[in-house]
Coordinates of C-alpha atoms (C1' of nucleotides) in Angstrom, one line a residue:
Chain A
M1 CA 131.7 163.2 135.0
A2 CA 130.1 159.9 135.3
T3 CA 130.2 157.3 132.6
I4 CA 128.4 154.3 131.4
E5 CA 129.7 151.0 130.1
L6 CA 128.0 150.1 126.8
F7 CA 128.6 147.3 124.3
N8 CA 130.3 148.6 121.2
T9 CA 129.5 146.6 118.0
L10 CA 132.7 147.9 116.4
G11 CA 135.1 146.5 119.1
G12 CA 132.8 143.6 119.9
K13 CA 133.0 144.3 123.6
I14 CA 131.7 146.5 126.4
E15 CA 133.5 149.9 126.4
T16 CA 133.1 153.1 128.3
L17 CA 130.9 155.6 126.6
S18 CA 131.9 159.2 127.1
P19 CA 131.9 162.4 125.1
V20 CA 135.3 162.9 123.4
D21 CA 135.0 166.7 123.7
Q22 CA 134.0 166.4 127.4
K23 CA 131.0 168.7 126.9
A24 CA 128.2 166.8 125.3
L25 CA 127.6 163.3 123.9
R26 CA 127.1 163.7 120.2
M27 CA 124.9 160.9 119.0
Y28 CA 123.0 159.9 115.8
C29 CA 120.1 157.5 115.5
C30 CA 118.6 156.3 112.3
G31 CA 115.1 157.6 112.2
P32 CA 112.0 156.3 110.4
T33 CA 111.2 156.1 106.8
V34 CA 107.7 157.7 106.9
Y35 CA 105.8 155.4 104.5
D36 CA 103.5 153.8 107.1
Y37 CA 102.6 153.7 110.8
G38 CA 105.4 152.6 113.1
H39 CA 105.3 149.1 114.5
I40 CA 106.4 147.8 117.9
G41 CA 109.7 146.6 116.5
N42 CA 110.5 150.1 115.3
F43 CA 109.6 151.5 118.7
R44 CA 111.6 149.0 120.7
T45 CA 114.7 150.5 119.0
F46 CA 113.6 154.1 119.6
L47 CA 112.7 153.3 123.2
H48 CA 116.1 151.9 124.0
V49 CA 117.8 154.9 122.4
D50 CA 115.5 157.0 124.6
V51 CA 116.6 155.0 127.7
L52 CA 120.2 155.6 126.7
R53 CA 119.9 159.3 126.3
R54 CA 117.9 159.6 129.6
V55 CA 120.6 157.6 131.4
I56 CA 123.4 159.7 130.0
R57 CA 121.7 162.9 131.0
Q58 CA 120.9 161.5 134.4
Q59 CA 124.6 161.0 134.8
G60 CA 125.1 164.7 134.2
I61 CA 126.2 164.6 130.5
P62 CA 124.3 166.7 128.0
V63 CA 123.2 165.1 124.8
Q64 CA 123.3 166.3 121.3
H65 CA 121.2 163.8 119.5
V66 CA 120.3 163.8 115.8
M67 CA 117.5 161.8 114.2
N68 CA 116.8 161.8 110.5
I69 CA 113.4 161.5 108.8
T70 CA 113.7 159.6 105.6
D71 CA 111.0 161.3 103.5
V72 CA 112.1 160.1 100.1
D73 CA 112.8 156.5 99.1
D74 CA 111.5 153.7 96.9
K75 CA 108.6 152.6 99.2
I76 CA 107.5 156.2 99.7
I77 CA 107.5 156.8 95.9
R78 CA 105.6 153.6 95.3
N79 CA 103.0 154.2 98.0
A80 CA 102.5 157.9 97.2
G81 CA 102.1 156.9 93.5
A82 CA 99.6 154.3 94.4
A83 CA 97.7 156.8 96.5
G84 CA 98.0 159.4 93.7
V85 CA 99.4 162.2 95.9
P86 CA 102.8 164.0 95.9
I87 CA 105.3 162.4 98.2
A88 CA 105.5 165.4 100.5
Q89 CA 101.7 165.1 101.1
Y90 CA 102.0 161.4 101.6
T91 CA 104.9 161.5 104.1
E92 CA 103.5 164.4 106.1
K93 CA 100.7 162.2 107.5
F94 CA 102.9 159.4 108.6
E95 CA 105.5 161.7 110.0
R96 CA 102.9 163.4 112.2
A97 CA 101.7 160.0 113.3
F98 CA 105.2 159.0 114.1
F99 CA 105.7 161.9 116.4
E100 CA 102.3 161.3 118.0
D101 CA 103.5 157.8 118.7
L102 CA 106.8 159.0 120.2
D103 CA 104.8 161.2 122.5
A104 CA 102.4 158.4 123.5
L105 CA 105.4 156.3 124.4
A106 CA 107.1 159.1 126.3
I107 CA 110.1 159.1 123.9
E108 CA 112.0 162.3 124.2
R109 CA 112.6 164.4 121.0
P110 CA 116.1 164.4 119.8
E111 CA 117.8 167.8 119.8
Y112 CA 117.9 167.8 116.0
I113 CA 115.4 166.3 113.6
S114 CA 116.4 166.5 110.0
H115 CA 114.5 165.7 106.9
A116 CA 116.4 164.0 104.1
T117 CA 114.7 166.3 101.5
A118 CA 116.0 169.3 103.4
C119 CA 119.6 168.2 103.2
I120 CA 120.0 167.4 99.5
P121 CA 122.8 170.0 99.0
D122 CA 124.8 168.4 101.9
M123 CA 124.4 165.0 100.3
V124 CA 125.5 166.3 96.9
S125 CA 128.5 168.0 98.4
L126 CA 129.5 164.7 100.2
I127 CA 129.2 162.7 96.9
E128 CA 131.3 165.4 95.1
Q129 CA 134.0 165.0 97.8
L130 CA 134.0 161.3 97.1
A131 CA 134.0 161.8 93.3
A132 CA 137.0 164.1 93.6
K133 CA 138.9 161.1 95.1
D134 CA 137.5 158.8 92.4
I135 CA 135.7 156.9 95.1
A136 CA 132.3 157.8 93.7
Y137 CA 131.7 157.2 90.1
K138 CA 128.8 157.9 87.7
A139 CA 127.3 155.0 85.8
E140 CA 125.8 155.0 82.3
D141 CA 122.3 155.7 83.5
G142 CA 123.4 158.8 85.5
S143 CA 123.4 157.1 88.9
W144 CA 126.4 157.4 91.2
Y145 CA 127.9 154.5 93.0
F146 CA 130.5 154.0 95.8
R147 CA 133.6 152.1 94.8
I148 CA 134.0 149.6 97.6
A149 CA 137.3 148.5 96.3
R150 CA 138.7 151.8 97.5
F151 CA 137.7 151.2 101.1
P152 CA 139.7 148.2 102.3
E153 CA 138.1 148.3 105.8
Y154 CA 134.7 147.6 104.4
G155 CA 133.0 145.0 106.6
K156 CA 134.7 146.0 109.8
L157 CA 131.5 146.8 111.7
S158 CA 129.5 143.7 110.6
K159 CA 132.7 141.6 110.7
K160 CA 132.2 140.4 107.2
D161 CA 135.0 139.4 104.9
F162 CA 134.4 140.4 101.4
D163 CA 137.7 139.1 100.0
G164 CA 137.1 137.3 96.7
I165 CA 134.1 139.4 96.0
E166 CA 135.9 142.7 95.4
D167 CA 138.7 141.2 93.4
G168 CA 137.2 142.7 90.3
A169 CA 137.9 139.5 88.5
R170 CA 134.3 138.7 88.0
V171 CA 131.7 141.2 86.8
D172 CA 128.1 140.3 87.2
I173 CA 126.6 140.7 83.7
D174 CA 123.3 141.9 85.2
E175 CA 125.1 144.7 87.0
Y176 CA 126.7 146.3 83.9
E177 CA 126.1 149.8 85.2
K178 CA 128.3 149.2 88.3
D179 CA 132.0 148.4 88.4
A180 CA 131.6 145.8 91.1
A181 CA 128.5 144.0 92.3
R182 CA 128.9 145.2 95.9
D183 CA 129.1 148.9 95.0
F184 CA 126.1 150.7 96.4
A185 CA 124.1 153.6 95.1
L186 CA 124.9 157.1 96.3
W187 CA 122.6 158.9 93.9
K188 CA 119.8 157.5 91.8
A189 CA 119.2 158.9 88.4
V190 CA 115.7 160.2 87.8
K191 CA 113.0 157.8 86.5
P192 CA 109.9 159.0 84.7
G193 CA 107.3 160.3 87.0
E194 CA 109.5 160.3 90.1
Q195 CA 110.3 163.2 92.3
S196 CA 113.8 164.5 91.5
W197 CA 116.3 167.2 92.2
D198 CA 118.5 169.0 89.7
T199 CA 122.0 169.1 91.0
T200 CA 125.6 169.2 89.8
L201 CA 125.5 165.4 89.9
G202 CA 122.6 165.3 87.5
T203 CA 118.9 165.0 88.0
G204 CA 117.8 162.4 90.5
R205 CA 117.5 161.6 94.2
P206 CA 119.8 160.6 97.0
G207 CA 120.4 157.0 98.0
W208 CA 119.5 156.0 101.5
H209 CA 122.9 155.5 103.0
I210 CA 124.3 158.9 102.0
E211 CA 121.4 160.6 103.9
C212 CA 122.7 159.5 107.2
S213 CA 126.3 160.2 106.5
A214 CA 125.5 163.7 105.4
M215 CA 123.1 164.6 108.1
A216 CA 125.2 163.2 111.0
T217 CA 128.2 165.2 109.7
K218 CA 126.1 168.3 109.1
F219 CA 124.9 168.5 112.7
L220 CA 127.6 166.7 114.7
G221 CA 130.9 167.0 112.7
D222 CA 133.2 164.4 111.2
D223 CA 133.6 162.2 114.2
I224 CA 130.8 161.4 116.5
D225 CA 130.5 159.7 119.8
L226 CA 127.7 157.3 119.2
H227 CA 125.6 155.9 116.4
A228 CA 122.6 153.7 117.1
G229 CA 120.0 151.7 115.2
G230 CA 118.3 148.4 114.8
E231 CA 120.5 145.3 114.4
D232 CA 119.4 144.9 110.8
L233 CA 120.9 148.2 109.9
M234 CA 124.4 147.1 110.8
F235 CA 124.8 145.7 107.3
P236 CA 124.7 147.2 104.8
H237 CA 123.4 150.6 106.0
H238 CA 125.9 151.4 108.8
E239 CA 128.7 149.7 107.0
N240 CA 128.0 152.0 104.0
E241 CA 127.8 155.0 106.2
I242 CA 131.3 154.3 107.6
A243 CA 132.7 153.8 104.1
Q244 CA 131.2 157.1 102.9
S245 CA 132.1 159.2 105.8
E246 CA 135.5 157.9 106.5
S247 CA 136.5 158.0 102.8
A248 CA 135.4 161.7 102.7
S249 CA 136.9 162.9 106.0
G250 CA 139.8 160.5 106.4
K251 CA 138.9 160.1 110.1
P252 CA 137.1 157.5 112.1
F253 CA 133.4 158.3 111.7
V254 CA 131.8 156.9 114.9
R255 CA 133.5 155.8 118.1
H256 CA 130.7 153.8 119.5
W257 CA 128.0 151.7 117.7
M258 CA 124.9 150.5 119.5
H259 CA 122.5 148.0 117.9
V260 CA 119.2 147.1 119.4
R261 CA 118.1 143.5 118.8
F262 CA 114.9 142.5 117.1
L263 CA 111.9 141.4 119.1
L264 CA 109.8 138.3 118.4
V265 CA 106.1 138.3 118.7
E266 CA 104.6 135.2 120.3
G267 CA 107.9 133.5 119.6
K268 CA 108.1 134.3 115.9
K269 CA 109.6 137.1 113.8
M270 CA 107.0 139.8 113.4
S271 CA 105.7 139.8 109.9
K272 CA 102.5 140.6 108.1
S273 CA 102.3 137.1 106.6
E274 CA 102.6 135.5 110.1
G275 CA 99.7 137.7 111.2
N276 CA 101.7 138.9 114.2
F277 CA 102.5 142.4 112.9
Y278 CA 101.4 145.2 115.3
T279 CA 101.7 148.9 115.1
L280 CA 101.4 150.9 118.3
R281 CA 98.0 152.0 117.2
D282 CA 96.8 148.5 116.7
L283 CA 97.7 147.7 120.4
L284 CA 96.1 150.9 121.7
L285 CA 92.9 150.1 119.9
K286 CA 92.9 146.6 121.4
G287 CA 92.9 148.3 124.8
Y288 CA 96.5 148.0 125.9
R289 CA 98.0 151.0 127.6
A290 CA 100.8 153.0 126.1
S291 CA 102.7 153.0 129.4
A292 CA 102.5 149.2 129.5
I293 CA 103.9 149.0 126.0
R294 CA 106.8 151.3 126.9
F295 CA 107.5 149.4 130.1
L296 CA 107.5 146.0 128.4
L297 CA 109.6 147.0 125.5
I298 CA 112.3 148.5 127.7
S299 CA 112.2 145.9 130.5
V300 CA 114.2 143.5 128.4
P301 CA 117.7 144.8 127.9
Y302 CA 118.4 146.0 124.4
R303 CA 121.0 143.4 123.5
H304 CA 118.7 140.5 124.2
Q305 CA 116.1 139.3 121.7
M306 CA 112.8 139.8 123.5
N307 CA 109.7 137.9 123.1
F308 CA 106.7 140.2 122.9
T309 CA 103.5 138.4 124.1
F310 CA 100.1 139.7 125.1
D311 CA 100.5 137.9 128.5
S312 CA 103.6 139.9 129.1
L313 CA 101.8 143.1 128.2
I314 CA 99.2 142.3 130.9
E315 CA 102.1 141.6 133.2
S316 CA 103.5 145.1 132.5
T317 CA 100.2 146.7 133.0
N318 CA 99.8 145.1 136.5
A319 CA 103.4 145.9 137.4
I320 CA 102.9 149.6 136.5
D321 CA 99.8 149.6 138.6
R322 CA 101.8 148.4 141.5
L323 CA 104.3 151.1 141.1
R324 CA 101.7 153.8 140.6
T325 CA 99.8 152.7 143.7
F326 CA 103.0 152.7 145.7
H327 CA 103.9 156.1 144.4
Q328 CA 100.5 157.5 145.4
R329 CA 100.9 156.0 148.8
M330 CA 104.2 157.8 149.3
L331 CA 102.9 161.1 148.0
K332 CA 99.9 160.9 150.3
G333 CA 102.1 161.6 153.2
G334 CA 100.9 161.6 156.8
F335 CA 103.8 159.5 158.1
P336 CA 105.3 160.3 161.5
H337 CA 108.4 162.5 161.6
G338 CA 111.9 161.0 161.8
C339 CA 113.8 158.4 160.0
D340 CA 114.1 154.6 160.2
Q341 CA 117.8 153.9 159.8
A342 CA 117.4 150.4 158.4
L343 CA 115.0 151.5 155.8
S344 CA 117.2 154.5 154.9
L345 CA 120.0 152.1 154.4
L346 CA 117.8 149.9 152.1
T347 CA 116.8 152.9 150.1
G348 CA 120.4 153.9 149.5
E349 CA 121.1 150.4 148.4
A350 CA 118.2 150.4 146.0
R351 CA 119.4 153.7 144.5
M352 CA 122.9 152.3 144.2
A353 CA 121.8 149.0 142.6
Y354 CA 119.5 150.9 140.2
T355 CA 122.3 153.2 139.1
I356 CA 124.9 150.5 138.7
A357 CA 122.5 148.3 136.7
L358 CA 121.8 151.0 134.1
A359 CA 125.5 152.0 133.9
N360 CA 126.3 148.4 133.2
D361 CA 125.3 148.2 129.5
L362 CA 121.8 149.5 130.3
N363 CA 120.6 146.6 132.3
T364 CA 117.0 147.7 132.6
A365 CA 115.8 144.4 134.0
E366 CA 118.1 144.7 137.0
A367 CA 117.3 148.4 137.5
R368 CA 113.7 147.5 137.5
A369 CA 114.3 144.7 140.1
A370 CA 116.1 147.1 142.4
I371 CA 113.0 149.4 142.4
F372 CA 110.6 146.6 143.1
D373 CA 112.8 145.5 146.0
L374 CA 112.5 149.0 147.4
V375 CA 108.7 149.0 146.9
R376 CA 108.3 145.9 148.9
A377 CA 110.5 147.0 151.7
A378 CA 108.8 150.4 151.9
N379 CA 105.3 148.9 151.8
T380 CA 106.2 146.5 154.6
A381 CA 107.6 149.4 156.6
A382 CA 104.4 151.4 156.0
D383 CA 102.2 148.4 157.0
T384 CA 104.2 147.9 160.2
G385 CA 104.3 151.6 161.1
M386 CA 108.1 151.9 160.7
L387 CA 107.9 154.3 157.8
R388 CA 108.9 157.9 158.7
S389 CA 108.7 161.1 156.7
E390 CA 112.4 161.4 156.0
N391 CA 112.3 157.9 154.6
V392 CA 109.4 158.9 152.3
T393 CA 111.4 161.8 151.0
E394 CA 114.3 159.5 150.2
I395 CA 112.1 157.0 148.6
I396 CA 110.4 159.5 146.4
G397 CA 113.8 160.7 145.3
V398 CA 114.6 157.2 144.1
L399 CA 111.3 156.9 142.4
Q400 CA 112.0 160.1 140.5
L401 CA 115.3 158.8 139.5
F402 CA 113.7 155.6 138.2
D403 CA 111.0 157.5 136.5
G404 CA 113.5 159.8 134.8
V405 CA 114.4 156.8 132.7
F406 CA 111.4 154.5 132.7
A407 CA 108.8 157.3 132.6
V408 CA 105.7 155.3 133.5
L409 CA 104.5 156.7 136.8
E410 CA 102.4 159.6 135.4
D411 CA 99.1 158.2 134.2
R412 CA 98.5 159.6 130.7
D413 CA 97.0 156.4 129.4
A414 CA 93.3 157.3 129.1
A415 CA 94.1 160.5 127.2
I416 CA 96.4 158.6 124.8
T417 CA 93.8 155.9 124.2
R418 CA 91.2 158.6 123.6
A419 CA 93.4 160.2 121.0
A420 CA 93.9 156.8 119.4
L421 CA 90.1 156.3 119.2
A422 CA 89.7 159.7 117.7
W423 CA 92.3 158.9 115.1
A424 CA 90.6 155.5 114.4
E425 CA 87.3 157.3 113.9
A426 CA 88.8 159.9 111.5
E427 CA 90.3 157.0 109.5
G428 CA 87.1 155.0 109.5
R429 CA 88.8 152.3 111.5
L430 CA 86.7 152.5 114.7
D431 CA 85.5 148.9 114.1
E432 CA 89.0 147.8 115.0
A433 CA 88.7 149.1 118.5
A434 CA 87.8 146.9 121.4
P435 CA 84.1 147.6 122.2
E436 CA 84.6 147.7 126.0
L437 CA 87.3 150.3 125.4
V438 CA 84.8 152.7 123.8
A439 CA 82.4 152.1 126.7
T440 CA 85.0 152.7 129.4
L441 CA 86.3 155.9 127.9
S442 CA 82.9 157.3 127.1
F443 CA 82.6 157.6 130.8
S444 CA 84.0 160.9 131.9
D445 CA 86.0 161.3 135.2
A446 CA 83.1 163.4 136.5
D447 CA 80.6 160.7 135.8
I448 CA 82.7 158.2 137.7
D449 CA 83.3 160.6 140.6
A450 CA 79.5 161.0 140.9
L451 CA 78.9 157.3 141.1
V452 CA 81.7 156.8 143.5
A453 CA 80.3 159.5 145.7
E454 CA 76.9 157.8 145.6
R455 CA 78.4 154.5 146.6
T456 CA 80.3 156.1 149.5
Q457 CA 77.0 157.5 150.7
A458 CA 75.3 154.2 150.4
K459 CA 78.1 152.6 152.4
K460 CA 77.7 155.2 155.2
T461 CA 74.1 154.1 155.6
R462 CA 75.2 150.5 155.4
N463 CA 73.3 150.0 152.2
F464 CA 75.9 147.5 151.0
A465 CA 73.6 146.1 148.3
R466 CA 73.4 149.4 146.6
A467 CA 77.1 150.1 147.1
D468 CA 78.1 146.7 145.7
A469 CA 75.8 147.2 142.8
I470 CA 77.5 150.5 141.8
R471 CA 80.9 148.9 142.2
N472 CA 80.0 145.9 140.1
D473 CA 78.4 148.1 137.5
L474 CA 81.6 150.2 137.2
L475 CA 83.7 147.1 137.2
Q476 CA 81.7 145.9 134.2
K477 CA 82.8 149.1 132.5
G478 CA 86.4 148.6 133.3
I479 CA 86.6 150.9 136.3
L480 CA 88.0 149.5 139.6
I481 CA 87.1 151.0 143.0
E482 CA 89.4 150.6 145.9
D483 CA 88.6 151.6 149.5
S484 CA 91.5 152.5 151.6
K485 CA 92.0 154.0 155.0
D486 CA 92.4 157.5 153.6
G487 CA 89.4 157.4 151.3
V488 CA 88.2 155.9 148.0
R489 CA 90.1 155.8 144.8
W490 CA 89.3 154.4 141.4
K491 CA 91.2 153.6 138.3
R492 CA 90.6 152.3 134.8
K493 CA 91.6 148.8 134.3
Chain B
rG1 C1' 124.7 126.7 102.4
rC2 C1' 128.0 130.3 105.3
rA3 C1' 128.3 133.4 109.7
rC4 C1' 126.5 135.0 114.4
rC5 C1' 123.2 134.9 118.8
rG6 C1' 120.1 132.4 122.2
rA7 C1' 117.6 128.1 125.3
rU8 C1' 116.7 129.6 133.2
rG9 C1' 109.9 128.1 137.4
rG10 C1' 102.9 128.4 134.8
rC11 C1' 104.4 133.1 131.8
rG12 C1' 108.1 137.3 131.1
rA13 C1' 113.1 137.7 132.6
rA14 C1' 118.1 138.9 135.5
rG15 C1' 122.4 136.4 136.9
rU16 C1' 128.1 134.4 132.9
rG17 C1' 132.9 130.2 138.0
rG18 C1' 131.8 130.0 144.5
rC19 C1' 126.4 132.6 149.9
rU20 C1' 119.6 129.4 150.3
rA21 C1' 119.1 130.9 141.3
rA22 C1' 117.1 138.2 141.4
rC23 C1' 112.7 140.9 140.0
rG24 C1' 107.7 141.2 137.9
rC25 C1' 103.1 138.7 136.7
rG26 C1' 100.1 134.5 137.9
rC27 C1' 98.5 130.8 141.3
rU28 C1' 97.5 128.7 146.6
rG29 C1' 96.9 129.8 151.9
rG30 C1' 96.8 133.6 155.7
rU31 C1' 96.4 138.9 157.8
rC32 C1' 93.4 143.3 156.9
rU33 C1' 88.2 144.6 155.1
rG34 C1' 80.8 144.8 155.8
rC35 C1' 82.5 142.1 151.2
rA36 C1' 86.1 143.3 147.8
rA37 C1' 90.4 145.9 146.0
rA38 C1' 95.2 147.6 147.5
rA39 C1' 99.1 146.2 150.8
rC40 C1' 101.8 142.7 153.7
rC41 C1' 103.2 137.5 155.3
rA42 C1' 104.0 132.3 153.8
rG43 C1' 104.2 128.8 149.8
rU44 C1' 105.1 128.1 144.5
rA45 C1' 112.7 125.9 139.8
rU46 C1' 117.1 120.5 145.0
rU47 C1' 117.5 123.3 139.5
rC48 C1' 119.2 126.5 134.7
rA49 C1' 117.4 122.5 126.5
rU50 C1' 120.0 117.3 126.2
rG51 C1' 124.6 114.4 126.5
rG52 C1' 129.7 114.4 127.7
rG53 C1' 134.1 117.1 129.6
rU54 C1' 137.4 120.8 132.5
rU55 C1' 137.5 122.4 137.9
rC56 C1' 138.0 121.8 144.9
rA57 C1' 133.6 124.4 142.8
rA58 C1' 129.5 125.4 136.6
rA59 C1' 123.1 128.0 135.0
rU60 C1' 127.9 130.4 134.2
rC61 C1' 134.0 127.6 130.7
rC62 C1' 134.8 123.6 126.5
rC63 C1' 132.8 119.8 122.9
rA64 C1' 128.6 117.5 120.6
rU65 C1' 123.3 117.2 119.7
rU66 C1' 118.3 119.2 119.4
rC67 C1' 115.3 123.4 119.0
rG68 C1' 114.5 128.8 118.3
rG69 C1' 116.2 133.5 116.2
rU70 C1' 119.1 136.9 113.1
rG71 C1' 122.4 138.5 109.0
rC72 C1' 124.2 137.2 104.0
rU73 C1' 119.5 142.8 98.0
rC74 C1' 117.4 149.5 101.7
rC75 C1' 112.9 144.8 107.1
rA76 C1' 113.9 148.4 113.7

RNA sequence: GCACCGAUGGCGAAGUGGCUAACGCGCUGGUCUGCAAAACCAGUAUUCAUGGGUUCAAAUCCCAUUCGGUGCUCCA
């Protein structure tokens, strides 16, 4: 069984990631809080987790992956209240949007998707286990808290030292309900007008941290192989999960922690006040392709802070076009039989370099480079007549390997953008869409094919003026025509 | 304030002690083409924020400085 080397936040170094039961890698990834549309920062994390699971499976290891949907929390309650709808109705819309966005970005569905509101009994049971050990305690208002003083290892993930804070010598007057300032909520007592559950703990709703502990354990057991999330979740969220789960089970909760670093947008932290905050849908409406967004967000390795810019989005678009053009060239066939040994060797080297790069802490940048090296070598061979059919078979095999992780070769972009436009129309936000986008997509494939055929006919009669007029006209609408030896092809820019 | 991370060509970005500093995009010239596009070829950082140090050897290790980022109340 193959393995990959992956940085482990817990040990602070690169360690081998492998399933402890030798059967399947059991992993948990913190999912979305469905109170709004997902932004590109959210998706950078989900995309890199997607890369991880694709790489693991490519190495022959099955994955058991759980993702939670947080469908009750402060922001949801606030927003649903403002909208005047029940929280279930409010979250349903954004959850559906979230899954549409995952599909647009070719992010695979985890094996288990679990709603917080469907696992309340599991959370209550976990809190009761902690209460039985006097680690959870009930405050005057009916909320339950975790007693951090009872978990000496608190801070081991984020490498924080809380000595002096948990002495108990000082008690914050404002926090009279809690025994210590750092203690965090496990269960929040009901407030007027809020959705609540009647349980043996009292009437209320779960805290955020307990959700993940309960759901990870429910589906994967007490000790799991890997837990992933954005870097900001390391503290306090993941630290609290460890405290809860390990206090309850008495065992190490997670062997391997993976944290994806934040991205910057145009050199700055993405925030609404900076005016550089983008959801996936914002970018689709601006005319950027879903495939380019995926490719860009995964091209920078997950442990590096990446700078998201519109220039680099265009770069990704062009890079994908190069890959797709090359892929089509290989699929077209018609190459002479046989095998060019030198190229075969290069193909094997590219495959090796690609595999090693990903196994080395998911170095997507190097993996990508290995593929482009192969593309250039094969294009050169094709141009000089050295490319043979057996080479093509090998090359397509490497491309499939590459696409098994990067998932950008299939062109679904027009359909995804159309869906985004339909959504914008339904939401009354069509004015946010780039005008040329609407024009380009209003042209059906059949319309374009007809015009392309007319141009080809004009060319045959050497009516180049007419042919060029059609080409320019289509170009104005964002459609690019390419004449090649084996016929005419077109694509949307 | 405390802690941590980063700074590589026009842009994005690999590389963390030793061949001519990957790869992509862009740009310039050439080949091909009716013209384009695609593709290929050639060129595009004597140099890796700045200063100092260690070493036979440093983008890579150490120190300082400057700048950028993150965490320190549930923001991926």
